[in-house]
Amino acid sequence: MTAVGPDPSEDMPVAPQGGYLAKRCPEEVQLDILRPVEPLPRSEFMGMLAAGGITYEREVFDTLGAAVEGVVEIDRAIDRGDREQLTADAMRNGTPLVIGGRLPVDATGHRVGEPDLLVRVGDRPKERGLWAYVAVDVKHHIVRDGDDDDLPTMSEALLSAPWAETDGAGTSASTRTRYGDLVQLAHYQRMLEACGHQAEEGRWGGIIGTDQRLAWYDLDSERWDWSQYLDEPMDRRLSTMESYDGAFAHGLVIIEAAVRHRRDPDVALAAEPVAIPDCPECGWRVWCFPILEAAADLSLLPGINLRKRRQHRDRGVTDLHDLAALDDRTARLLTGRVDMDDLAERVRGVDGQTPIAEIIPRRRRQVSDLAGEGVRVVDDLRALPAQTLGYTDAAMNDLPLQIDRARARLGPESAYRLRGVDELVVPRGDIEVDIDMEGVEDGTYLWGALLTERDGDNVASVAYLPFVSWDPSVATGELDAFAVFWEWLRDQQVAATRAGKTLRAYCYNKGAEGTHIRRLGALLGLEDEVEEFLASEDLIDLLEVVRRQLVTGTRMGLKAMAKLAGFAWRGEEGGGALAMVRYVEAVGDPDTEVRAAARRWILEYNEDDVRATAALRDWLDGAAKLLPSVADIKP
């Protein structure tokens, strides 16, 4: 793979970097050097994650320190150089476990690294007299699902050869894989290789997640798509080592170009602002998004990732206005059943008034599709816009939707009906229940329900009911909260049936609620009831209702869509991330007033979420029916 931009050169050395460089947005790396404005401060949620990670790391260190004989812990408060020396000494002496070490700086590879744990592999040094080690990091998130009761303890598994003991985490159905975790391990692997302390049996690394569960990962296992930041896409999946090497090298290029640019503004930068999923938590969004909006950047559009953005730009479509101007009917032909390449060859030299049906007489469906888009004779085909035809080889099946999204984003209305949707349809019930859950990494602790019942005069009675547990042990509390919620919901269904009424339950993104309903139902022995409910018409995913009928050109999250319905959250509008912060206060703060305030905030936030889904449903079934079709927008 080739990094985008100039190659690092010897006359502009780049300071050694940590493994985080390989998983950061290139523009973020660049702006950290240029600092054109003051970035936004780190969010309260990110601060909570960092603090929680440090606390959990200490718990794991203490457990291992008490369980492993001969362990050496390096004090992270002392000078970096001293820590490097102590770590080097410990590895040279064959220490079975080094906690909190700092590997020797890899000056050639421009790397520094501080693995949480260095685990010795084998009972004797390698041929050159150096002991072999693998790196392990501690992360405060889940790495293994299920019970895994037959697994050895963390300390036992840690000191066993990972390839012999577990056959690799990649073969375990219960193991979760996070790109950032494995890239960090690849960084440490390269550093171990640089100082000669790598294991010879393969490239491995470990992650200790929540509940002190250990997972091993084969870093040479092919599991990742090629990075969209890099040239020369591969026709196969990449190993973690390959993906890391390309991303880290690219990061070094970004840094060198930014340093040169600061000295000489004529030197071109190697990164540019692009909207990606990580943007909401990045402090540099205060700089990037005004630029992106002013440029009508393609990445602002849902569904356009960096690869698609590059494909568009390679074809001269550089912004949303260019995309909106593409021919939607040609795009539909390109992504449909018509073999446009073959057809173009067949009509070479053919009279322009020749019917298409005579060119491909046996392809009746294709002839019908072409006629549906107004292409009946050869001249109609030749009149299709060349720029849109340039996407023939793009393999971009959602191009028609991208065009419509661009038009919707640039159009005067906040939302439009999708093509072919003549009237919005929203399933309704005599009794309606809006559902929203709140959870943390370890599980769900709150199920909120908004119960709406109407009498014979269509007067609605609305009540919010929270089913919540403030038990600090989420694993215990989530079962209690869900059991009460599920019993209540089933009672509502039974009562509705007896009264001859229909009951509909609504959520926004069934995948989220459905996953936890299924998981908790299984733990409580309710599999059959749960599966029947999830498969029934009684549960409506409002997100899918919206996606099947509307186009906005923006993200379709609940908060964005509910605003279109005129709904506003009370007070400080947070989000799921802030709710997690408040939950920590709600169950763990020593101040009773802080705990009470946090609990009130969570319940109000959850109530607003379910009221938002109700407001959105009413809007879809009312005022939204007057929205125009995206087909009415003229490019």
mmCIF file of N, CA and C in Angstrom, residues 252-327:
data_model
loop_
_atom_site.group_PDB
_atom_site.id
_atom_site.type_symbol
_atom_site.label_atom_id
_atom_site.label_comp_id
_atom_site.label_asym_id
_atom_site.label_seq_id
_atom_site.Cartn_x
_atom_site.Cartn_y
_atom_site.Cartn_z
ATOM 1 N N LEU A 252 2.721 9.412 9.544
ATOM 2 C CA LEU A 252 4.024 10.083 9.554
ATOM 3 C C LEU A 252 4.125 11.090 8.410
ATOM 4 N N VAL A 253 3.572 10.727 7.252
ATOM 5 C CA VAL A 253 3.569 11.641 6.108
ATOM 6 C C VAL A 253 2.764 12.897 6.440
ATOM 7 N N ILE A 254 1.626 12.713 7.081
ATOM 8 C CA ILE A 254 0.775 13.851 7.465
ATOM 9 C C ILE A 254 1.536 14.796 8.394
ATOM 10 N N ILE A 255 2.226 14.219 9.361
ATOM 11 C CA ILE A 255 2.961 15.042 10.327
ATOM 12 C C ILE A 255 4.085 15.808 9.642
ATOM 13 N N GLU A 256 4.853 15.112 8.810
ATOM 14 C CA GLU A 256 5.978 15.794 8.167
ATOM 15 C C GLU A 256 5.489 16.942 7.282
ATOM 16 N N ALA A 257 4.430 16.714 6.516
ATOM 17 C CA ALA A 257 3.914 17.766 5.639
ATOM 18 C C ALA A 257 3.425 18.958 6.454
ATOM 19 N N ALA A 258 2.778 18.683 7.596
ATOM 20 C CA ALA A 258 2.276 19.774 8.438
ATOM 21 C C ALA A 258 3.424 20.578 9.049
ATOM 22 N N VAL A 259 4.480 19.881 9.476
ATOM 23 C CA VAL A 259 5.644 20.583 10.041
ATOM 24 C C VAL A 259 6.301 21.447 8.976
ATOM 25 N N ARG A 260 6.450 20.906 7.769
ATOM 26 C CA ARG A 260 7.039 21.684 6.677
ATOM 27 C C ARG A 260 6.158 22.891 6.321
ATOM 28 N N HIS A 261 4.862 22.679 6.351
ATOM 29 C CA HIS A 261 3.929 23.754 6.006
ATOM 30 C C HIS A 261 4.030 24.909 7.010
ATOM 31 N N ARG A 262 4.237 24.569 8.264
ATOM 32 C CA ARG A 262 4.378 25.632 9.271
ATOM 33 C C ARG A 262 5.612 26.473 9.000
ATOM 34 N N ARG A 263 6.657 25.850 8.495
ATOM 35 C CA ARG A 263 7.885 26.582 8.180
ATOM 36 C C ARG A 263 7.783 27.311 6.845
ATOM 37 N N ASP A 264 7.059 26.688 5.915
ATOM 38 C CA ASP A 264 6.923 27.264 4.577
ATOM 39 C C ASP A 264 5.504 27.016 4.090
ATOM 40 N N PRO A 265 4.614 28.043 4.152
ATOM 41 C CA PRO A 265 3.205 27.865 3.766
ATOM 42 C C PRO A 265 3.012 27.390 2.330
ATOM 43 N N ASP A 266 4.052 27.477 1.489
ATOM 44 C CA ASP A 266 3.910 26.995 0.112
ATOM 45 C C ASP A 266 3.938 25.469 0.024
ATOM 46 N N VAL A 267 4.396 24.815 1.079
ATOM 47 C CA VAL A 267 4.421 23.354 1.094
ATOM 48 C C VAL A 267 2.993 22.841 1.272
ATOM 49 N N ALA A 268 2.577 21.951 0.403
ATOM 50 C CA ALA A 268 1.204 21.437 0.430
ATOM 51 C C ALA A 268 0.988 20.538 1.643
ATOM 52 N N LEU A 269 -0.197 20.664 2.216
ATOM 53 C CA LEU A 269 -0.598 19.778 3.297
ATOM 54 C C LEU A 269 -1.038 18.437 2.714
ATOM 55 N N ALA A 270 -1.015 17.403 3.537
ATOM 56 C CA ALA A 270 -1.325 16.054 3.059
ATOM 57 C C ALA A 270 -2.679 15.543 3.527
ATOM 58 N N ALA A 271 -3.439 16.358 4.251
ATOM 59 C CA ALA A 271 -4.768 15.949 4.711
ATOM 60 C C ALA A 271 -5.734 17.107 4.511
ATOM 61 N N GLU A 272 -7.012 16.800 4.535
ATOM 62 C CA GLU A 272 -8.048 17.812 4.370
ATOM 63 C C GLU A 272 -9.241 17.439 5.232
ATOM 64 N N PRO A 273 -10.093 18.418 5.581
ATOM 65 C CA PRO A 273 -11.280 18.088 6.387
ATOM 66 C C PRO A 273 -12.214 17.149 5.643
ATOM 67 N N VAL A 274 -12.652 16.113 6.331
ATOM 68 C CA VAL A 274 -13.617 15.159 5.797
ATOM 69 C C VAL A 274 -14.507 14.718 6.959
ATOM 70 N N ALA A 275 -15.803 14.631 6.720
ATOM 71 C CA ALA A 275 -16.721 14.185 7.765
ATOM 72 C C ALA A 275 -16.672 12.668 7.884
ATOM 73 N N ILE A 276 -16.417 12.176 9.102
ATOM 74 C CA ILE A 276 -16.363 10.744 9.369
ATOM 75 C C ILE A 276 -17.150 10.468 10.658
ATOM 76 N N PRO A 277 -17.446 9.216 10.984
ATOM 77 C CA PRO A 277 -18.245 8.915 12.181
ATOM 78 C C PRO A 277 -17.640 9.409 13.487
ATOM 79 N N ASP A 278 -16.317 9.598 13.552
ATOM 80 C CA ASP A 278 -15.684 10.033 14.794
ATOM 81 C C ASP A 278 -15.789 11.534 15.039
ATOM 82 N N CYS A 279 -16.291 12.281 14.087
ATOM 83 C CA CYS A 279 -16.314 13.745 14.196
ATOM 84 C C CYS A 279 -17.026 14.279 15.439
ATOM 85 N N PRO A 280 -18.164 13.702 15.869
ATOM 86 C CA PRO A 280 -18.878 14.301 17.002
ATOM 87 C C PRO A 280 -18.064 14.403 18.284
ATOM 88 N N GLU A 281 -17.063 13.560 18.467
ATOM 89 C CA GLU A 281 -16.261 13.610 19.681
ATOM 90 C C GLU A 281 -14.908 14.294 19.467
ATOM 91 N N CYS A 282 -14.700 14.882 18.303
ATOM 92 C CA CYS A 282 -13.414 15.519 17.997
ATOM 93 C C CYS A 282 -13.495 17.020 18.274
ATOM 94 N N GLY A 283 -12.517 17.550 19.001
ATOM 95 C CA GLY A 283 -12.499 18.981 19.301
ATOM 96 C C GLY A 283 -12.284 19.857 18.090
ATOM 97 N N TRP A 284 -11.735 19.281 17.015
ATOM 98 C CA TRP A 284 -11.448 20.080 15.822
ATOM 99 C C TRP A 284 -12.661 20.237 14.913
ATOM 100 N N ARG A 285 -13.803 19.691 15.307
ATOM 101 C CA ARG A 285 -15.002 19.890 14.492
ATOM 102 C C ARG A 285 -15.372 21.371 14.405
ATOM 103 N N VAL A 286 -14.946 22.139 15.396
ATOM 104 C CA VAL A 286 -15.201 23.580 15.374
ATOM 105 C C VAL A 286 -14.490 24.233 14.192
ATOM 106 N N TRP A 287 -13.426 23.626 13.708
ATOM 107 C CA TRP A 287 -12.693 24.142 12.560
ATOM 108 C C TRP A 287 -13.165 23.484 11.259
ATOM 109 N N CYS A 288 -13.351 22.176 11.294
ATOM 110 C CA CYS A 288 -13.623 21.427 10.061
ATOM 111 C C CYS A 288 -15.010 21.683 9.488
ATOM 112 N N PHE A 289 -16.035 21.685 10.330
ATOM 113 C CA PHE A 289 -17.386 21.702 9.779
ATOM 114 C C PHE A 289 -17.773 22.999 9.087
ATOM 115 N N PRO A 290 -17.362 24.163 9.543
ATOM 116 C CA PRO A 290 -17.630 25.353 8.735
ATOM 117 C C PRO A 290 -16.999 25.269 7.348
ATOM 118 N N ILE A 291 -15.819 24.667 7.263
ATOM 119 C CA ILE A 291 -15.158 24.503 5.963
ATOM 120 C C ILE A 291 -15.929 23.517 5.101
ATOM 121 N N LEU A 292 -16.349 22.410 5.703
ATOM 122 C CA LEU A 292 -17.094 21.403 4.953
ATOM 123 C C LEU A 292 -18.429 21.946 4.452
ATOM 124 N N GLU A 293 -19.125 22.689 5.298
ATOM 125 C CA GLU A 293 -20.412 23.248 4.890
ATOM 126 C C GLU A 293 -20.232 24.281 3.784
ATOM 127 N N ALA A 294 -19.213 25.127 3.924
ATOM 128 C CA ALA A 294 -18.979 26.150 2.900
ATOM 129 C C ALA A 294 -18.628 25.525 1.554
ATOM 130 N N ALA A 295 -17.950 24.392 1.619
ATOM 131 C CA ALA A 295 -17.544 23.716 0.381
ATOM 132 C C ALA A 295 -18.597 22.735 -0.116
ATOM 133 N N ALA A 296 -19.701 22.574 0.632
ATOM 134 C CA ALA A 296 -20.723 21.571 0.296
ATOM 135 C C ALA A 296 -20.061 20.217 0.056
ATOM 136 N N ASP A 297 -19.206 19.825 0.985
ATOM 137 C CA ASP A 297 -18.399 18.627 0.798
ATOM 138 C C ASP A 297 -19.273 17.379 0.725
ATOM 139 N N LEU A 298 -18.886 16.479 -0.133
ATOM 140 C CA LEU A 298 -19.645 15.251 -0.347
ATOM 141 C C LEU A 298 -19.750 14.393 0.908
ATOM 142 N N SER A 299 -18.754 14.449 1.776
ATOM 143 C CA SER A 299 -18.762 13.594 2.961
ATOM 144 C C SER A 299 -19.845 13.985 3.956
ATOM 145 N N LEU A 300 -20.451 15.156 3.781
ATOM 146 C CA LEU A 300 -21.548 15.561 4.655
ATOM 147 C C LEU A 300 -22.792 14.722 4.425
ATOM 148 N N LEU A 301 -22.857 14.051 3.302
ATOM 149 C CA LEU A 301 -24.047 13.304 2.939
ATOM 150 C C LEU A 301 -24.018 11.904 3.564
ATOM 151 N N PRO A 302 -25.111 11.471 4.189
ATOM 152 C CA PRO A 302 -25.149 10.101 4.737
ATOM 153 C C PRO A 302 -24.874 9.075 3.642
ATOM 154 N N GLY A 303 -24.088 8.074 3.974
ATOM 155 C CA GLY A 303 -23.818 6.992 3.025
ATOM 156 C C GLY A 303 -22.614 7.215 2.147
ATOM 157 N N ILE A 304 -22.030 8.417 2.179
ATOM 158 C CA ILE A 304 -20.836 8.651 1.368
ATOM 159 C C ILE A 304 -19.610 8.547 2.274
ATOM 160 N N ASN A 305 -18.907 7.426 2.156
ATOM 161 C CA ASN A 305 -17.676 7.246 2.907
ATOM 162 C C ASN A 305 -16.504 7.786 2.087
ATOM 163 N N LEU A 306 -15.308 7.614 2.576
ATOM 164 C CA LEU A 306 -14.140 8.182 1.904
ATOM 165 C C LEU A 306 -13.909 7.535 0.541
ATOM 166 N N ARG A 307 -14.199 6.248 0.431
ATOM 167 C CA ARG A 307 -14.019 5.581 -0.862
ATOM 168 C C ARG A 307 -14.965 6.156 -1.905
ATOM 169 N N LYS A 308 -16.226 6.303 -1.555
ATOM 170 C CA LYS A 308 -17.190 6.854 -2.507
ATOM 171 C C LYS A 308 -16.871 8.319 -2.818
ATOM 172 N N ARG A 309 -16.438 9.043 -1.814
ATOM 173 C CA ARG A 309 -16.062 10.443 -2.048
ATOM 174 C C ARG A 309 -14.950 10.524 -3.090
ATOM 175 N N ARG A 310 -13.978 9.626 -2.969
ATOM 176 C CA ARG A 310 -12.872 9.626 -3.926
ATOM 177 C C ARG A 310 -13.361 9.229 -5.312
ATOM 178 N N GLN A 311 -14.269 8.259 -5.393
ATOM 179 C CA GLN A 311 -14.814 7.856 -6.690
ATOM 180 C C GLN A 311 -15.517 9.026 -7.376
ATOM 181 N N HIS A 312 -16.287 9.782 -6.602
ATOM 182 C CA HIS A 312 -16.969 10.948 -7.172
ATOM 183 C C HIS A 312 -15.961 11.974 -7.676
ATOM 184 N N ARG A 313 -14.992 12.273 -6.854
ATOM 185 C CA ARG A 313 -14.022 13.306 -7.225
ATOM 186 C C ARG A 313 -13.195 12.881 -8.438
ATOM 187 N N ASP A 314 -12.920 11.595 -8.562
ATOM 188 C CA ASP A 314 -12.202 11.106 -9.738
ATOM 189 C C ASP A 314 -13.001 11.320 -11.022
ATOM 190 N N ARG A 315 -14.313 11.478 -10.875
ATOM 191 C CA ARG A 315 -15.181 11.682 -12.038
ATOM 192 C C ARG A 315 -15.629 13.133 -12.182
ATOM 193 N N GLY A 316 -14.947 14.021 -11.487
ATOM 194 C CA GLY A 316 -15.243 15.438 -11.617
ATOM 195 C C GLY A 316 -16.413 15.925 -10.794
ATOM 196 N N VAL A 317 -16.954 15.085 -9.940
ATOM 197 C CA VAL A 317 -18.053 15.485 -9.048
ATOM 198 C C VAL A 317 -17.434 15.817 -7.702
ATOM 199 N N THR A 318 -17.262 17.103 -7.426
ATOM 200 C CA THR A 318 -16.456 17.524 -6.288
ATOM 201 C C THR A 318 -17.262 18.027 -5.100
ATOM 202 N N ASP A 319 -18.558 18.305 -5.283
ATOM 203 C CA ASP A 319 -19.349 18.782 -4.150
ATOM 204 C C ASP A 319 -20.798 18.328 -4.309
ATOM 205 N N LEU A 320 -21.626 18.712 -3.351
ATOM 206 C CA LEU A 320 -23.019 18.287 -3.356
ATOM 207 C C LEU A 320 -23.788 18.849 -4.542
ATOM 208 N N HIS A 321 -23.417 20.035 -4.995
ATOM 209 C CA HIS A 321 -24.092 20.623 -6.155
ATOM 210 C C HIS A 321 -23.815 19.787 -7.409
ATOM 211 N N ASP A 322 -22.581 19.350 -7.562
ATOM 212 C CA ASP A 322 -22.246 18.490 -8.706
ATOM 213 C C ASP A 322 -23.014 17.170 -8.637
ATOM 214 N N LEU A 323 -23.092 16.602 -7.437
ATOM 215 C CA LEU A 323 -23.788 15.330 -7.274
ATOM 216 C C LEU A 323 -25.278 15.492 -7.571
ATOM 217 N N ALA A 324 -25.874 16.574 -7.069
ATOM 218 C CA ALA A 324 -27.300 16.812 -7.304
ATOM 219 C C ALA A 324 -27.601 17.016 -8.782
ATOM 220 N N ALA A 325 -26.604 17.483 -9.539
ATOM 221 C CA ALA A 325 -26.811 17.757 -10.968
ATOM 222 C C ALA A 325 -26.689 16.523 -11.841
ATOM 223 N N LEU A 326 -26.240 15.386 -11.280
ATOM 224 C CA LEU A 326 -26.178 14.157 -12.078
ATOM 225 C C LEU A 326 -27.588 13.732 -12.490
ATOM 226 N N ASP A 327 -27.659 12.932 -13.536
ATOM 227 C CA ASP A 327 -28.946 12.510 -14.086
ATOM 228 C C ASP A 327 -29.444 11.287 -13.324
#
